[in-house]
XYZ file of C-alpha atoms in Angstrom:
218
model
C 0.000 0.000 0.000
C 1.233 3.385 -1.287
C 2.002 6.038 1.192
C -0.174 8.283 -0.896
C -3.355 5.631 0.098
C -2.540 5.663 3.604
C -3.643 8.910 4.168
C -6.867 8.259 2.267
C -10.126 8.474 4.563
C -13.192 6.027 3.526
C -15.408 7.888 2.360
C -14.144 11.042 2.369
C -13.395 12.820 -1.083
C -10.552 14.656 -1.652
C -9.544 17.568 -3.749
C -6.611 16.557 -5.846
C -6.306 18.075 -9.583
C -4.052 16.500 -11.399
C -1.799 19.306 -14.120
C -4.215 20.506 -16.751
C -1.384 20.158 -20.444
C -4.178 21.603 -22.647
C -7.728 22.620 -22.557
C -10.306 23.508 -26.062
C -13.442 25.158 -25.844
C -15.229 22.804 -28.138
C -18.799 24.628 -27.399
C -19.564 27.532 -26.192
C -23.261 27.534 -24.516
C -25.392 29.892 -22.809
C -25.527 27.650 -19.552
C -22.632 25.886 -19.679
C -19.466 25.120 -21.950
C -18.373 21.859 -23.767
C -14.684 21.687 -23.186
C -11.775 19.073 -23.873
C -8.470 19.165 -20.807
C -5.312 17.202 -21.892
C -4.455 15.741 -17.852
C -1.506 14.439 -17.117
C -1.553 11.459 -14.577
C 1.879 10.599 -14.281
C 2.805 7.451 -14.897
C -0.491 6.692 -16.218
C 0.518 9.014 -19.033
C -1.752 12.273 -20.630
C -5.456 11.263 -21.711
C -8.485 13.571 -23.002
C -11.651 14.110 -21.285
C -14.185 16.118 -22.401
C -16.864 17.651 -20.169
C -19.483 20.612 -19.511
C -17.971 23.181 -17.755
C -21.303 24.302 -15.671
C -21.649 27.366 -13.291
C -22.909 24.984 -10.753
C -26.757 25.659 -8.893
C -28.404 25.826 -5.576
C -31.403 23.964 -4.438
C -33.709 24.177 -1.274
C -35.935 22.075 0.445
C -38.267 23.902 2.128
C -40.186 22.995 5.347
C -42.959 24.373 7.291
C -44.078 23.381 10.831
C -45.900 20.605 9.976
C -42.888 18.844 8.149
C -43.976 19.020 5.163
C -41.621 19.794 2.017
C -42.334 22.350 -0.752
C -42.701 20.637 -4.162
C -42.692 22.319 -8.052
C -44.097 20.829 -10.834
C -42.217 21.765 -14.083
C -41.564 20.227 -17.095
C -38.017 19.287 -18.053
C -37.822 18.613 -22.099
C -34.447 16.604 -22.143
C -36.156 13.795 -20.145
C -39.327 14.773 -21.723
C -40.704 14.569 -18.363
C -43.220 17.131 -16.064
C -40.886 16.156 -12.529
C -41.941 17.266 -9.097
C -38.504 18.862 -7.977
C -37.496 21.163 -5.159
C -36.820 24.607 -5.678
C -33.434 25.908 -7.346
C -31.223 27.878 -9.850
C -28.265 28.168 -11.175
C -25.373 30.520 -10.071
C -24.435 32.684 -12.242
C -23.954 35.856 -10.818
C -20.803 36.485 -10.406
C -19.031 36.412 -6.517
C -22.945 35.599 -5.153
C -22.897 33.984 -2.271
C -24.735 30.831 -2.531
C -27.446 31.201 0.177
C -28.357 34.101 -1.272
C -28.691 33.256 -4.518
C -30.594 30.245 -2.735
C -33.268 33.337 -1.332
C -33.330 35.052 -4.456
C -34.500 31.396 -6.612
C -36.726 30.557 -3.654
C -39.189 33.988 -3.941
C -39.059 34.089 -7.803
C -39.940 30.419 -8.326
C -42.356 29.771 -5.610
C -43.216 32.744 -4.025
C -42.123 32.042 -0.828
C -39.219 33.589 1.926
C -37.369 32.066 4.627
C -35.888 33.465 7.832
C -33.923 30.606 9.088
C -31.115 28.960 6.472
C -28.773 26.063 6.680
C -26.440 23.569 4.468
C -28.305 20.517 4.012
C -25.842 18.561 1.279
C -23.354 19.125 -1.668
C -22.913 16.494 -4.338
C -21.366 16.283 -7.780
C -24.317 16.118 -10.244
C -22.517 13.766 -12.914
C -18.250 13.844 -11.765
C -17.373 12.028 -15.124
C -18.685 14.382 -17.848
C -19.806 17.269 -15.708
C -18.143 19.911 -12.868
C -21.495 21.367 -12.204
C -21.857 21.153 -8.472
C -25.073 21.635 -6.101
C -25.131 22.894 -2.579
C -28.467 21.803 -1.072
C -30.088 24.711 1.625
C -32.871 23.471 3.648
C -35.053 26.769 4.420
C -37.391 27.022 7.178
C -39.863 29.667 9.385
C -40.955 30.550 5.645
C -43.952 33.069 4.261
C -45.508 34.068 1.148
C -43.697 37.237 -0.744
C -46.687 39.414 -0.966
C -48.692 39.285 -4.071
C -47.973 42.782 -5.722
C -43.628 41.561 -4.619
C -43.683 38.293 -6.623
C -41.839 37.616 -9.742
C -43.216 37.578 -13.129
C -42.264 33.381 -14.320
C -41.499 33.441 -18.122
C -41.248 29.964 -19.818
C -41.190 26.481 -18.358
C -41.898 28.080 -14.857
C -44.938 29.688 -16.064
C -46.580 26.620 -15.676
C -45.012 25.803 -12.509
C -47.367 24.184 -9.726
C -46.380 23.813 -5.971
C -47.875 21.866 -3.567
C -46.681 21.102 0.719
C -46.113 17.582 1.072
C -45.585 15.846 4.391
C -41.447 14.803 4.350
C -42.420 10.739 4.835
C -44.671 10.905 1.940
C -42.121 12.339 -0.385
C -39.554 10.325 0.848
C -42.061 6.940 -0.089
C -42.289 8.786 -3.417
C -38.529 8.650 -3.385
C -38.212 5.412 -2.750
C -40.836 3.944 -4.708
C -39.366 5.057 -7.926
C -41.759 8.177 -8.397
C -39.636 11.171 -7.864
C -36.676 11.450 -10.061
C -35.012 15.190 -9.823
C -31.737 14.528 -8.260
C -31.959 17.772 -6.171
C -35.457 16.529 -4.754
C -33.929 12.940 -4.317
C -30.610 13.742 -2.853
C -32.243 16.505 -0.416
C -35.124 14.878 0.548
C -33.369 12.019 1.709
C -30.861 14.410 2.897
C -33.465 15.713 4.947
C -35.401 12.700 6.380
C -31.436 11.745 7.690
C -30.362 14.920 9.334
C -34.360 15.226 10.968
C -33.872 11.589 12.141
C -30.344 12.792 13.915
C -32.241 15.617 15.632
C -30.961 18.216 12.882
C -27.128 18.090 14.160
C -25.345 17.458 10.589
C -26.903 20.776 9.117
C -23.991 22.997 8.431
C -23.697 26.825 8.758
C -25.078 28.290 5.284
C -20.603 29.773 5.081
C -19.799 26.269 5.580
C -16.518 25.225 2.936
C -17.375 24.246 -0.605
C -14.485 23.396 -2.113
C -16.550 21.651 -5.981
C -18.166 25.260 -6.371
C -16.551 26.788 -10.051
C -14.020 29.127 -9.080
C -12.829 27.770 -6.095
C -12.285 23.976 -7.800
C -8.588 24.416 -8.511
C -8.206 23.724 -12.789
């Protein structure tokens, strides 16, 4: 065993980027970028990955007193699919912090504020042909934005529906093959865990995130 993998903690990931020996913008999107890297692994020579270079997003689950979970119904035309998801957006503003760009998602997609914020989760959407990253807020002591406040939806999220779901329902929905947004999935889950533990693995909303794009070393 390598002194390298003796350091190595089960199930703990580590950041280690390996030299970057070239890099092509193959596509440049309006969300996100196709790109190829050249990476050098050492001994294991130089090979060519391509990926999306993504902005990375935020996503909330939302609870109220009674434990119940705030759900949107939107459609989502790559899986051809009208998914029940949790709240979210992308980040792409610039230096945002994430929690607020978490706030600012929350009000325009479903109308709603929250005074009390926390870190839920962070995953890697798809590690092998994607950087986008998600931090996962869960919001609570929430209220309505008033009417004449609330943000004008354009698009898909015209037609968005919400609806308050008790947290063991959705979770059976999880479980039973019915819910399939990974943000809804991971946090729900996420959520069910942490309330089960008494809430003591939430993390403060500055808590490190080192997979968010421009602090991911290239």
């Amino acid at each position: 065993m390598s002194g390298r993998t003796s350091e190595v903690v089960a199930g703990r990931d580590e950041v280690a980027p390996r030299p970057v020996v070239g890099r092509t913008t193959v596509h440049a999107g309006t969300v996100f970028d196709l790109v190829r890297d050249d990476i050098d692994l050492g001994d294991a020579g130089v090979v060519t990955r391509e990926y999306l270079d993504h902005p990375g997003a935020v996503a909330i689950v939302v609870l109220d007193p009674q434990d119940r979970v705030l759900l949107l119904r939107q459609y989502r035309h790559p899986v051809r699919t009208v998914m029940w998801e949790v709240p979210a957006g992308l980040l792409d503003v610039d230096g945002e912090p994430a929690v607020e760009a978490a706030a600012r998602e929350l009000a325009e997609e479903a109308d709603v504020v929250a005074d009390r914020w926390d870190v839920l989760a962070d995953y890697a959407t798809t590690p092998g042909f994607s950087n986008e990253s998600v931090r996962i807020f869960l919001a609570r002591d929430v209220h309505e934005v008033p009417e004449a406040e609330r943000h004008e939806r354009h698009g898909e999220e015209a037609e968005i529906v919400t609806a308050w779901v008790p947290l063991d329902e959705a979770v059976a929905h999880v479980l039973a093959g019915e819910l399939h947004n990974p943000s809804a999935v991971t946090g729900i889950l996420a959520a069910a865990a942490s309330r089960a533990g008494g809430w003591a693995s939430l993390r403060p909303v500055e808590a490190e995130w080192p997979y968010r794009r421009g602090v991911l070393p290239d």
